[in-house]
Amino acid sequence: MTGKLGGFDRFRLPAALLVIAVHTGPLLSVSPFANDLITDIWGRIAVPFFFAVSGWFLVPRLEREGAAALGPFLRKVLGLYALSALLYLPLNLYNHTLAEPGTDLLRDVFFNGTFYHLWYFPALILGACIVWALVRGLGRWAWIPAGLLYVLGVLGDSWYGLTAALPPLRAAYEAMFLCFDYTRNGLFSVPIFLLLGGRLAGRPRRHGAPACGALLLLSMALLTGEGLLVKALELPRFDALYFSLPLCVGFLLLWLAALELPSVPALRGWAAAVYILHPWCIVLVRGGARAAGLTGLFVDNSLGHYAAVTLLSALLALPFALRRPARPRPDARAWAEIDAGALRHNLAALSALLPAGAALMPVVKANAYGHGDLEVARICAGQGVTAFAVATAAEGARLRRGGVRGTILILGCTGPEEAPLLARHRLTQAVVSAAHARALEAAGRRLEVHLKIDTGLHRLGFAWDDGAGLAVPFRCPHLKVTGTITHLSDAEAADPDSRARTEEELRRFRVAVETLRRAGHEPGALHFQGSYGLLNLPGLPCDYARPGIALYGVHSAPGQETRAKPDLRPVLSLRARVVQLHRLEAGERAGYDGSFTARRPTVLATVSIGYADGWPRALSNGAGRVLLRGRSAPVAGLVCMDQLLVDVTDIPGVTPGDAATLIGRDGDQEITAEEAAAAAGTITNELLSRLGPRLPRTVLE
Ligand SMILES: *Cc1c(COP(=O)(O)O)cnc(C)c1O
C-alpha cells in the first residue's frame, strides 16, 4: 500500500488529454464512431480517475481523523472552485450563461458548476462530505449506500431509457432533474469513486502490474461493450456513468500503483491547470482562428482543433507545473519546510525492511525531531500508520488533541500523577520497573502498558533477568500489558564488537520474553529496533520497529554505513530570510566582540535565524554556512540569539527578502543536516530536535 505512486501522477497526463477530447471531439471529422468511443465511453474514465485518486489519499484520513481532515480538504477545493468560477465569469457574462439569481443559480453553484466543466468542484465537495458522513456512521459498510447512489446515478444517465420506461420512476427522476441537470454529480457519482480509491489505498498489494493491467483491459472491454449496447438501444440521457466504470477505475488505480514508478509532483499542478483552463482555450482557439481566417484548419478540422486546444492548454498550464519556490510565508523570518512526499517515500522504504506482519511505529517525540509532530503524524496516518511513539505524556496528549488515532506509546518514565492524563487520552505507557508498575496501579486508572526491558543500555527498564519483577505488572488489575520492548545500546556501529553486543542484548530480550511466557504471561507486541536497529538488522522478526531519525531521511552522522541501504530522502529544509545588507571597508569589524574582521571590502548579509531558533552557536566564524542564490556563504562572526551574519561578497545580487538555506537544497547546491550537525560537533538527532517553536513548519505536498 505504501509504494511508489508516480503512476498516478503520470496518468494525469492522458487523463487531461481525454477530458479535452470529451469537450472537443477530436475525431468528429475523421470517424464519428471512433469519436464516440473516445468521448462518450473511454474518455469517461478520466474524471472518476481524479476522484478516485483524491479518495486514495483523503478517505483513510477521514476514517482516522474525521472532521479534522475534512475541513482543510474542503477549504482547498472551495478556494480552487472560487478562483475558477471567477476566471470564467467573463465567459458567463459574454455568453449570457449565468443563471438568474434564485434556484437556477443555486443549482449551478451546488451541482452543475458555474461553467460546464466546473461541476467537478461542487461534486468533489459534496461527495467528500457524503463520504465523511458515511464512513463516520457506517464504517466499512459505507460502500453500500455509495453503491446504491451510483446505481441511481447510472439509471438517470446512460441507462435512462430503462428508467423512462417505468412512469413512476421516470417522474421521480424528472423531479430530481429540477434540482440538477444530470445525475453525474456529487450526490450520485462521486462517493463511490472516493470510497473506491480509499479502499484500494488500504489494501495490501496482492497482484503485480501485468495481472492488474490484464484486468484493466478486461474491464475496459466490458465498458466498451456496455457503452455500445446502451447506444445501440438508444438508452442514454447523458453518457457519463456506466455500471462497469468503477471496475475500470479500480483496476486502473491498482495497475498504476503496481507499476511502482517514482512520483512526478509537477504533473499534478499541470494537469489541474489544464483541466481548469482548457474551456478558455477552446474559446481562444475559435476566436483566434476566426480572426486569422484559419477556421478550416483549427475549427472545422476536428483534429486540428483538438491539437490547437491541447497545445494552448498545455502551454498555459506550464507555470503551474513548476514547484513553488521556497517562499511559503512572505512574512516568516525563518521557517522549516516539510517535504510530505519524502516522508511518504521514507515510510515505504523503511516498511520494506520489516518482516511480514510487522508495522512501523514512527517516533515523533520532540516535535517529531523538530519536523512538527502533528504534521508528521498526519502524513504517516494517511499512509496507514496506526502506532506512534513519543517521549512524554504531554506529547502524547498533544497528538490526541490534534486528532491522531491508534496506539500512542510513551517511551519515557511517566509518574503516577500523570495517570489521569494517560487514561483520558488512551495513551500506552512504558513501565520501567516493578515500583513504577505499583505506583501506576495505585493511581487507580485503567492503563495500557508496554514492559520496557533493560538489556544493556542501562537507561530505563526492568533488568532482563528479573523474572519476579517482570511478573508484577501482570498482577496489577488496572494495568493491561499489550507489549514488551527494549532499546538497543549499540546498533549504530557495524564493527564486530558492537555486533556481538547487539546480539547479546537481543538474546537477553528473548530470555525475558520467554520468562514471561513460561510464567503464563502474554508479552504482547514485541519491538526493539530504532532506526539503526532496523537498518542494521532488517527483517528481524518483531511486531513493530520504532524508527526516528531514519524516517526523517537522514543519518545521525555523515558517511554512516548500514547493512540495509534504503534510499532515504531528507524531509526537512531550514530557511531564513535575508533582512539587511552591510558594506564593510577592509579592516572593519562586525559581530559581537568584533568577532569578524573584513580582510577586503566585504558585503555581509543579516539572516534572521539564531541560536534561540535552535541553530547552534558552534557554527560561528565560518564553521557553518548557508546557501544564497544557489551559492555558499560562510557565517561571519558569532551566531547571535536571533540573527547571524554571512559573507556574501562573492555572491552578486543578494537582496533583503532572499531566502537563505541552512539545511536543504538551493539550485544544485545542498547543505545536509549531517554536514551542519557534524560541523557543530553533534549529531543530526540533536540538531533537528532542537529546532525551536519560533519556526513555523510548512508542509509541501
Ligand atoms: C528515540 C527513540 C527511538 C528512535 O531512535 P532513532 O535512533 O532516532 O530511530 C526508538 N526507541 C526509543 C526507546 C527511543 O527513545
XYZ file of C-alpha atoms and ligand atoms in Angstrom:
716
model
C 0.000 0.000 0.000
C 2.856 2.387 0.744
C 4.698 2.083 -2.539
C 5.709 4.491 -5.204
C 2.615 6.130 -6.627
C 4.208 8.000 -9.525
C 1.865 6.073 -11.836
C -0.981 8.247 -10.546
C 0.971 11.379 -11.426
C 1.770 10.084 -14.892
C -1.772 9.082 -15.755
C -2.884 12.664 -15.097
C -1.384 13.483 -18.479
C -3.554 11.129 -20.612
C -6.494 11.861 -18.298
C -6.175 15.591 -19.006
C -5.935 14.882 -22.752
C -9.047 12.698 -22.527
C -11.008 15.452 -20.785
C -10.120 17.877 -23.574
C -11.151 15.200 -26.077
C -14.542 14.802 -24.375
C -15.120 18.530 -24.781
C -13.798 18.929 -28.327
C -14.480 15.662 -30.203
C -11.104 15.236 -31.901
C -12.192 12.545 -34.397
C -15.540 14.053 -35.405
C -14.331 14.892 -38.902
C -12.489 11.575 -39.270
C -14.747 8.869 -37.873
C -17.829 9.697 -35.803
C -17.863 6.117 -34.474
C -14.267 6.298 -33.231
C -15.027 9.731 -31.820
C -17.988 8.361 -29.851
C -15.783 5.584 -28.478
C -13.298 8.121 -27.152
C -15.580 10.895 -25.953
C -18.668 9.027 -24.756
C -17.098 5.834 -23.481
C -13.335 5.646 -22.805
C -12.968 9.339 -22.011
C -15.448 8.883 -19.164
C -12.694 7.228 -17.130
C -10.713 10.444 -16.749
C -12.737 12.402 -14.210
C -13.636 9.398 -11.998
C -9.911 8.629 -12.017
C -9.244 12.050 -10.480
C -11.962 11.437 -7.873
C -10.561 8.017 -7.010
C -7.036 9.397 -6.587
C -8.435 12.061 -4.247
C -10.200 9.286 -2.347
C -6.992 7.246 -2.153
C -5.402 9.963 -0.027
C -8.471 11.509 1.600
C -10.627 8.595 2.756
C -8.045 6.908 5.033
C -7.569 10.284 6.704
C -11.311 10.828 7.032
C -11.540 7.444 8.724
C -8.798 8.272 11.183
C -9.130 11.985 11.766
C -12.735 12.705 10.803
C -13.677 16.349 10.517
C -10.086 17.421 11.224
C -9.121 16.034 7.811
C -12.293 17.106 6.008
C -12.021 20.821 6.850
C -8.668 21.597 5.195
C -9.611 19.498 2.150
C -12.894 21.369 1.660
C -11.164 24.714 2.102
C -8.657 23.823 -0.602
C -11.274 22.654 -3.113
C -13.556 25.580 -2.317
C -10.688 28.004 -2.921
C -9.965 26.443 -6.314
C -13.658 26.492 -7.200
C -13.977 30.163 -6.289
C -10.898 31.083 -8.323
C -12.039 29.061 -11.327
C -15.562 30.475 -11.182
C -14.073 33.962 -11.183
C -11.889 33.056 -14.148
C -14.958 32.003 -16.150
C -17.156 34.904 -15.104
C -16.248 36.908 -18.239
C -17.342 33.977 -20.434
C -20.543 33.558 -18.402
C -21.341 37.211 -18.946
C -20.403 37.159 -22.612
C -22.434 34.014 -23.361
C -25.278 35.006 -21.006
C -24.895 31.574 -19.393
C -25.031 32.916 -15.874
C -28.254 31.766 -14.285
C -30.593 34.347 -12.804
C -30.212 34.678 -9.050
C -32.585 32.155 -7.480
C -32.948 28.411 -7.689
C -31.154 28.190 -11.036
C -28.082 29.888 -9.667
C -28.136 27.647 -6.584
C -28.431 24.632 -8.875
C -25.395 25.762 -10.831
C -23.338 26.649 -7.769
C -24.098 23.436 -5.877
C -24.405 20.849 -8.634
C -23.669 21.861 -12.194
C -20.786 24.264 -11.670
C -20.933 27.828 -12.896
C -19.286 26.773 -16.171
C -19.751 23.357 -17.714
C -16.536 21.664 -16.606
C -16.560 23.292 -13.172
C -19.174 20.767 -11.962
C -16.093 18.872 -10.800
C -15.532 21.140 -7.788
C -19.008 21.216 -6.199
C -19.187 17.477 -6.918
C -15.929 16.841 -5.071
C -17.079 18.957 -2.126
C -20.473 17.284 -1.842
C -19.011 13.825 -2.442
C -16.347 14.291 0.240
C -18.967 15.428 2.771
C -21.155 12.421 1.988
C -18.242 10.023 2.282
C -17.201 11.615 5.569
C -20.723 11.113 6.933
C -20.909 7.549 5.562
C -17.595 6.336 6.991
C -18.449 8.010 10.263
C -21.853 6.393 10.533
C -21.275 3.070 8.800
C -17.536 2.408 8.831
C -16.671 -0.317 6.387
C -20.278 -0.608 5.194
C -20.148 2.908 3.739
C -19.804 1.491 0.232
C -23.358 0.077 0.293
C -25.205 3.433 0.241
C -22.480 4.834 -2.005
C -23.045 1.937 -4.416
C -26.815 2.410 -4.309
C -26.442 6.107 -5.043
C -24.269 5.215 -8.001
C -26.835 2.752 -9.343
C -29.437 5.527 -9.117
C -26.963 7.765 -10.933
C -26.418 5.296 -13.777
C -30.189 4.820 -14.132
C -30.518 8.558 -14.590
C -27.663 8.680 -17.070
C -26.593 6.208 -19.743
C -29.294 3.646 -18.824
C -32.044 6.263 -18.599
C -34.063 4.552 -21.300
C -34.822 1.718 -18.842
C -35.897 4.168 -16.183
C -38.027 6.158 -18.556
C -39.983 3.022 -19.401
C -41.397 2.968 -15.856
C -43.615 6.032 -15.404
C -43.351 6.448 -11.582
C -39.569 6.118 -11.724
C -39.446 8.486 -14.619
C -41.493 11.029 -12.680
C -39.139 10.719 -9.725
C -36.146 11.399 -11.954
C -37.864 14.276 -13.699
C -38.460 15.809 -10.256
C -34.796 15.341 -9.440
C -33.771 16.964 -12.687
C -35.362 20.146 -11.407
C -32.590 20.262 -8.783
C -29.707 19.294 -11.059
C -29.275 18.725 -14.748
C -27.525 15.362 -14.503
C -27.074 12.543 -12.029
C -23.374 12.835 -12.793
C -22.774 14.955 -9.699
C -21.515 14.901 -6.127
C -24.550 13.114 -4.781
C -24.758 10.121 -7.096
C -21.476 9.651 -8.866
C -18.685 10.869 -6.587
C -18.992 8.965 -3.254
C -18.389 5.595 -4.908
C -15.167 6.713 -6.600
C -13.800 8.411 -3.473
C -14.511 5.290 -1.426
C -13.089 3.060 -4.137
C -9.783 4.956 -4.005
C -9.796 4.900 -0.213
C -10.445 1.159 -0.013
C -7.747 0.328 -2.541
C -5.252 2.538 -0.675
C -5.718 0.471 2.470
C -5.398 -2.874 0.698
C -2.192 -4.884 0.780
C -0.856 -5.330 -2.731
C -1.614 -8.808 -3.992
C -1.014 -8.709 -7.753
C 1.768 -7.427 -9.960
C 1.464 -4.907 -12.760
C 0.862 -7.491 -15.553
C -2.097 -9.073 -13.751
C -3.619 -5.687 -12.895
C -3.033 -4.493 -16.448
C -4.821 -7.543 -17.846
C -7.771 -6.971 -15.528
C -7.843 -3.323 -16.598
C -8.026 -4.344 -20.263
C -10.786 -6.814 -19.480
C -12.814 -4.205 -17.625
C -12.239 -1.744 -20.476
C -13.650 -4.325 -22.885
C -16.667 -4.605 -20.598
C -17.062 -0.821 -20.552
C -16.826 -0.713 -24.342
C -19.492 -3.392 -24.619
C -21.784 -1.631 -22.174
C -21.289 1.719 -23.899
C -22.028 0.317 -27.356
C -25.021 -1.618 -26.056
C -26.770 1.364 -24.437
C -26.075 3.410 -27.546
C -27.491 0.703 -29.821
C -30.600 0.527 -27.618
C -30.768 4.338 -27.536
C -30.960 4.350 -23.751
C -28.640 7.227 -22.716
C -29.970 10.526 -21.467
C -26.388 11.518 -20.926
C -23.397 9.234 -21.293
C -21.066 9.795 -18.374
C -21.884 6.938 -15.985
C -21.724 3.216 -16.672
C -22.082 0.191 -14.425
C -18.630 -1.020 -15.458
C -16.920 2.337 -14.863
C -15.984 1.735 -11.178
C -14.439 -1.572 -12.215
C -12.253 0.144 -14.831
C -11.206 2.911 -12.457
C -10.415 0.407 -9.705
C -8.191 -1.737 -11.912
C -6.608 1.395 -13.378
C -5.562 2.507 -9.877
C -4.302 -0.951 -8.969
C -2.305 -1.149 -12.171
C -0.791 2.311 -11.738
C 0.115 1.540 -8.106
C 1.640 -1.798 -9.090
C 3.936 -0.049 -11.582
C 5.810 1.453 -8.589
C 7.015 4.496 -10.526
C 8.712 7.440 -8.813
C 6.471 10.455 -8.270
C 6.299 13.473 -10.598
C 4.732 16.236 -8.488
C 5.000 18.722 -11.378
C 2.306 16.811 -13.297
C -0.239 17.345 -10.514
C -0.363 21.126 -10.770
C -0.080 20.941 -14.523
C -2.978 18.543 -15.023
C -5.215 20.527 -12.669
C -4.396 23.705 -14.593
C -5.116 22.020 -17.949
C -8.468 20.885 -16.597
C -9.387 24.339 -15.343
C -8.045 26.292 -18.328
C -8.984 24.208 -21.379
C -12.520 25.643 -21.959
C -10.948 29.096 -22.085
C -8.501 27.693 -24.637
C -11.383 26.363 -26.748
C -12.809 29.889 -26.850
C -9.402 31.402 -27.603
C -8.637 28.926 -30.392
C -12.016 29.529 -32.028
C -11.700 33.298 -31.703
C -8.090 33.271 -32.861
C -8.836 31.050 -35.865
C -11.731 33.254 -36.907
C -9.602 36.385 -36.628
C -6.779 34.789 -38.625
C -9.120 33.267 -41.204
C -7.954 29.771 -40.303
C -11.268 28.240 -39.241
C -10.861 25.483 -41.827
C -7.744 24.169 -40.119
C -8.388 24.957 -36.461
C -12.168 24.750 -36.061
C -13.755 22.680 -38.805
C -10.988 20.106 -38.826
C -11.617 18.345 -35.517
C -8.064 17.006 -35.227
C -6.560 20.446 -35.885
C -8.952 21.936 -33.354
C -8.072 19.340 -30.732
C -4.336 19.756 -31.325
C -4.545 23.542 -31.041
C -6.645 23.454 -27.854
C -4.404 20.823 -26.278
C -1.231 22.693 -27.144
C -2.532 26.001 -25.876
C -3.859 24.439 -22.652
C -0.594 22.600 -22.070
C 1.390 25.805 -22.562
C -0.817 27.991 -20.397
C -0.722 25.336 -17.670
C 3.056 25.119 -17.740
C 3.704 27.687 -14.962
C 1.617 25.507 -12.630
C 3.947 22.582 -13.254
C 6.793 24.450 -11.622
C 7.359 23.649 -7.987
C 6.508 26.649 -5.889
C 9.689 28.456 -4.904
C 10.785 28.169 -1.323
C 8.832 31.122 -0.010
C 5.776 29.705 1.660
C 5.216 32.650 4.003
C 6.327 36.048 2.839
C 6.162 37.270 6.427
C 8.217 34.490 8.021
C 11.693 35.385 9.228
C 12.714 31.733 9.339
C 10.856 28.508 8.713
C 11.137 24.755 8.216
C 9.733 23.113 5.098
C 8.471 19.572 5.475
C 8.506 17.522 2.278
C 5.475 15.234 2.632
C 6.472 13.222 -0.441
C 9.905 12.469 1.026
C 8.324 11.379 4.301
C 5.911 9.048 2.500
C 8.787 7.689 0.479
C 10.830 7.006 3.647
C 7.856 5.262 5.247
C 7.642 2.940 2.267
C 11.400 2.385 2.133
C 11.588 1.515 5.854
C 8.434 -0.625 5.714
C 10.182 -2.716 3.084
C 12.793 -3.701 5.706
C 10.169 -5.202 8.009
C 9.244 -8.864 8.096
C 5.723 -9.774 7.024
C 3.099 -8.806 9.574
C 5.246 -6.154 11.297
C 4.489 -2.423 11.182
C 6.284 0.852 11.725
C 5.747 2.809 14.931
C 7.195 6.179 13.880
C 8.906 8.027 16.720
C 7.551 11.575 16.773
C 8.961 12.710 20.124
C 10.492 16.194 20.485
C 8.076 17.677 17.968
C 8.943 14.868 15.529
C 12.664 15.668 15.747
C 11.817 19.293 15.025
C 9.667 18.464 11.981
C 6.280 19.232 13.562
C 4.642 16.339 15.414
C 1.069 16.776 14.186
C 2.159 17.429 10.630
C 4.317 14.289 10.591
C 1.742 12.125 12.383
C -0.992 13.152 9.958
C 1.105 12.346 6.910
C 2.017 8.964 8.434
C -1.618 8.228 9.320
C -2.529 8.987 5.717
C -0.173 6.163 4.730
C -1.845 3.660 7.027
C 0.360 4.069 10.113
C -1.626 3.250 13.268
C 1.004 3.425 16.035
C 3.290 6.233 17.190
C 5.859 6.695 19.933
C 6.685 9.877 21.881
C 8.776 10.646 24.948
C 6.278 12.253 27.346
C 2.616 12.050 28.287
C 2.188 15.712 27.310
C 3.494 14.958 23.818
C 1.061 12.070 23.543
C -1.861 14.202 24.706
C -0.927 16.839 22.119
C -1.141 14.239 19.358
C -4.559 13.049 20.579
C -5.906 16.596 20.780
C -4.652 17.048 17.229
C -6.796 14.112 16.121
C -4.209 11.323 15.942
C -5.781 7.896 16.443
C -4.341 4.467 17.097
C -1.666 3.492 19.604
C 0.474 6.241 21.130
C 3.280 4.813 23.235
C 5.045 6.979 25.843
C 8.687 5.854 25.873
C 9.818 7.947 28.852
C 9.071 7.342 32.514
C 5.722 8.888 33.470
C 4.848 9.315 37.136
C 1.510 8.295 38.710
C 0.448 11.965 38.907
C 0.089 11.836 35.123
C -2.008 8.661 35.123
C -5.256 10.653 34.627
C -3.759 12.278 31.517
C -2.652 8.868 30.203
C -6.091 7.396 30.819
C -8.049 10.306 29.400
C -6.137 10.198 26.119
C -5.797 6.402 25.966
C -2.006 6.626 25.877
C 0.088 3.494 26.267
C 2.798 3.862 28.909
C 6.172 2.125 29.035
C 6.551 0.609 32.510
C 10.172 0.542 33.613
C 10.196 -1.286 36.965
C 8.083 -3.154 39.482
C 7.964 0.018 41.615
C 6.807 2.029 38.595
C 4.087 -0.542 37.911
C 2.869 -0.414 41.525
C 2.851 3.391 41.527
C 0.776 3.492 38.331
C -1.521 0.818 39.707
C -2.049 2.862 42.873
C -3.250 5.782 40.735
C -6.385 3.706 40.119
C -6.757 4.385 36.399
C -7.038 1.731 33.718
C -3.875 1.938 31.644
C -2.375 0.074 28.742
C 1.329 -0.527 29.239
C 4.342 -1.957 27.447
C 7.056 -3.520 29.593
C 10.396 -1.907 28.999
C 13.311 -4.298 29.455
C 16.836 -3.079 30.134
C 19.120 -5.304 28.110
C 22.327 -3.248 28.301
C 21.669 0.446 27.711
C 21.035 0.815 31.472
C 18.801 3.792 30.950
C 15.254 2.609 31.648
C 13.658 -0.743 32.209
C 13.265 -3.942 34.208
C 16.503 -5.916 34.491
C 16.155 -8.543 31.770
C 16.752 -11.415 34.192
C 14.410 -10.149 36.930
C 11.639 -12.695 36.444
C 9.896 -11.779 39.709
C 9.850 -8.047 38.874
C 8.593 -8.675 35.335
C 5.595 -10.556 36.711
C 4.444 -7.600 38.840
C 2.596 -5.586 36.155
C 0.536 -8.685 35.327
C -0.731 -8.731 38.878
C -1.851 -5.092 38.715
C -5.585 -5.169 37.884
C -5.568 -1.649 36.395
C -2.664 -2.344 34.059
C -3.066 -4.198 30.801
C 0.203 -5.331 29.248
C -0.006 -5.062 25.463
C 3.673 -5.050 24.580
C 7.215 -5.825 25.648
C 10.106 -3.763 24.353
C 13.755 -2.932 24.706
C 16.114 -0.366 23.210
C 19.460 -1.458 21.801
C 22.555 0.381 23.020
C 24.929 -0.122 20.134
C 23.014 -0.854 16.932
C 24.605 2.059 15.086
C 28.131 0.747 14.731
C 28.881 -2.165 12.421
C 32.174 -3.387 13.940
C 32.298 -6.955 15.304
C 32.317 -5.841 18.960
C 29.161 -3.771 18.514
C 27.558 -6.603 16.582
C 28.322 -9.010 19.398
C 26.894 -6.586 21.973
C 23.705 -6.202 19.945
C 23.387 -9.993 19.599
C 23.762 -10.350 23.368
C 21.132 -7.650 24.023
C 18.721 -9.385 21.651
C 19.398 -12.699 23.411
C 18.624 -11.102 26.787
C 15.386 -9.709 25.375
C 14.369 -13.148 24.107
C 15.131 -14.647 27.527
C 12.956 -12.013 29.221
C 10.097 -12.716 26.796
C 10.491 -16.480 27.340
C 10.444 -15.954 31.106
C 7.124 -14.134 30.803
C 5.622 -16.795 28.586
C 6.738 -19.618 30.839
C 5.085 -17.845 33.762
C 1.889 -17.805 31.718
C 2.033 -14.091 30.887
C 1.364 -12.816 27.382
C 4.098 -10.309 26.456
C 2.024 -8.675 23.676
C 3.633 -6.794 20.782
C 7.425 -7.127 20.678
C 9.682 -4.312 19.461
C 13.299 -3.388 19.987
C 14.661 -1.608 16.880
C 15.116 2.107 16.414
C 16.454 3.440 13.110
C 19.815 1.746 13.306
C 18.427 -1.486 14.661
C 16.197 -1.601 11.609
C 18.904 -0.526 9.155
C 21.485 -2.977 10.501
C 19.154 -5.879 11.322
C 16.463 -5.729 8.629
C 13.874 -8.483 8.558
C 14.326 -9.456 12.220
C 11.022 -10.961 13.464
C 9.108 -8.380 15.523
C 5.713 -6.680 15.697
C 6.910 -3.094 15.382
C 10.046 -1.131 14.633
C 10.452 2.387 16.059
C 12.468 4.440 13.603
C 13.055 8.091 14.409
C 15.952 9.722 12.621
C 15.834 7.445 9.552
C 12.193 8.321 8.975
C 13.276 11.923 8.608
C 15.616 10.802 5.862
C 18.978 11.451 7.467
C 21.684 9.550 9.300
C 22.891 10.658 12.710
C 26.354 11.436 11.321
C 27.883 11.757 7.844
C 29.051 8.665 5.997
C 27.476 6.033 8.244
C 27.447 2.583 6.701
C 24.482 0.343 7.436
C 23.643 -3.188 6.352
C 20.435 -2.194 4.589
C 20.792 0.894 2.420
C 17.292 2.071 1.617
C 17.011 5.219 -0.451
C 16.105 7.738 2.281
C 15.249 11.323 1.426
C 15.702 14.307 3.769
C 12.299 15.586 4.865
C 13.232 18.932 6.404
C 14.669 22.059 4.815
C 15.501 25.032 7.006
C 15.381 28.519 5.564
C 15.631 32.070 6.851
C 15.207 35.476 5.369
C 17.955 37.960 4.482
C 16.827 41.168 6.181
C 19.670 43.647 5.658
C 22.993 44.106 3.858
C 26.084 45.859 5.213
C 29.110 47.013 3.227
C 32.374 46.964 5.174
C 35.735 48.555 4.372
C 38.777 46.312 4.659
C 39.807 46.175 8.314
C 36.327 46.924 9.695
C 34.930 44.561 12.275
C 31.456 43.115 12.724
C 29.517 40.964 15.166
C 29.685 40.700 18.970
C 33.232 41.036 20.297
C 34.248 42.239 16.834
C 34.357 38.540 16.037
C 34.559 39.164 12.281
C 37.236 41.283 10.604
C 36.852 42.214 6.941
C 40.062 41.265 5.098
C 38.823 43.012 1.960
C 35.859 45.241 1.070
C 33.069 42.950 2.215
C 29.303 42.600 1.929
C 27.605 40.986 4.921
C 24.024 39.810 4.860
C 21.985 39.590 8.070
C 19.974 36.353 8.116
C 17.111 36.218 10.604
C 17.747 32.975 12.443
C 19.833 32.407 15.556
C 20.595 30.057 18.389
C 17.233 30.713 20.035
C 15.749 29.029 16.954
C 17.989 26.032 17.585
C 20.746 26.940 15.137
C 23.950 26.060 17.035
C 26.249 28.847 18.168
C 29.054 26.365 17.471
C 28.527 27.203 13.782
C 30.026 30.696 14.262
C 33.059 32.089 12.452
C 32.988 30.072 9.257
C 32.236 26.733 10.939
C 28.797 26.912 9.343
C 27.490 28.172 6.037
C 24.228 28.960 4.268
C 23.172 28.843 0.623
C 22.049 32.009 -1.130
C 21.187 32.226 -4.800
C 22.482 28.682 -5.225
C 25.889 29.507 -3.754
C 27.647 29.015 -0.455
C 28.133 31.873 2.042
C 30.182 31.317 5.232
C 28.917 32.511 8.611
C 30.748 35.677 9.634
C 31.435 36.227 13.351
C 29.382 34.840 16.202
C 25.899 33.443 15.697
C 23.514 35.654 17.740
C 20.322 34.676 19.538
C 18.019 35.757 16.677
C 20.305 36.511 13.731
C 23.533 35.569 12.083
C 25.770 37.310 9.573
C 27.027 35.707 6.385
C 29.710 36.910 3.985
C 28.095 37.394 0.561
C 30.905 39.393 -1.042
C 31.272 36.754 -3.768
C 27.553 36.311 -4.421
C 26.236 39.100 -6.615
C 22.630 40.186 -6.371
C 21.784 39.153 -2.814
C 18.872 41.334 -1.662
C 16.813 41.659 1.500
C 13.913 39.229 1.215
C 16.043 36.448 -0.265
C 15.614 33.046 1.377
C 18.830 31.609 2.766
C 19.017 27.826 3.049
C 20.586 26.439 6.228
C 19.549 22.818 5.613
C 18.379 21.613 2.214
C 18.818 22.353 -1.449
C 19.168 25.589 -3.326
C 19.809 25.107 -7.024
C 22.356 22.332 -7.421
C 23.885 23.008 -4.002
C 22.874 21.237 -0.817
C 23.648 21.526 2.875
C 22.716 18.287 4.608
C 21.647 18.055 8.232
C 24.570 15.635 8.648
C 27.035 18.296 7.474
C 25.654 21.017 9.741
C 25.425 18.702 12.763
C 28.960 17.396 12.302
C 30.292 20.953 11.896
C 28.600 21.843 15.184
C 30.124 18.806 16.884
C 26.851 16.973 17.352
C 24.502 14.513 15.614
C 21.504 15.308 13.451
C 19.165 13.947 16.153
C 20.206 16.800 18.455
C 20.401 19.488 15.783
C 16.943 18.731 14.371
C 15.144 18.111 17.672
C 16.346 21.466 18.986
C 14.846 23.456 16.108
C 12.543 25.629 18.117
C 8.912 26.654 18.333
C 9.640 30.052 16.743
C 9.991 28.342 13.364
C 6.717 27.796 11.529
C 6.561 24.404 9.815
C 5.252 24.453 6.274
C 4.225 21.160 4.714
C 4.965 20.939 0.977
C 2.770 18.301 -0.635
C 14.238 7.929 20.423
C 13.957 6.501 20.497
C 13.805 5.748 19.320
C 14.095 6.287 17.944
O 15.500 6.355 17.795
P 16.177 6.697 16.376
O 17.586 6.301 16.563
O 16.018 8.142 16.152
O 15.497 5.875 15.369
C 13.408 4.428 19.447
N 13.194 3.878 20.659
C 13.365 4.568 21.816
C 13.139 3.893 23.106
C 13.775 5.893 21.781
O 13.945 6.563 22.904
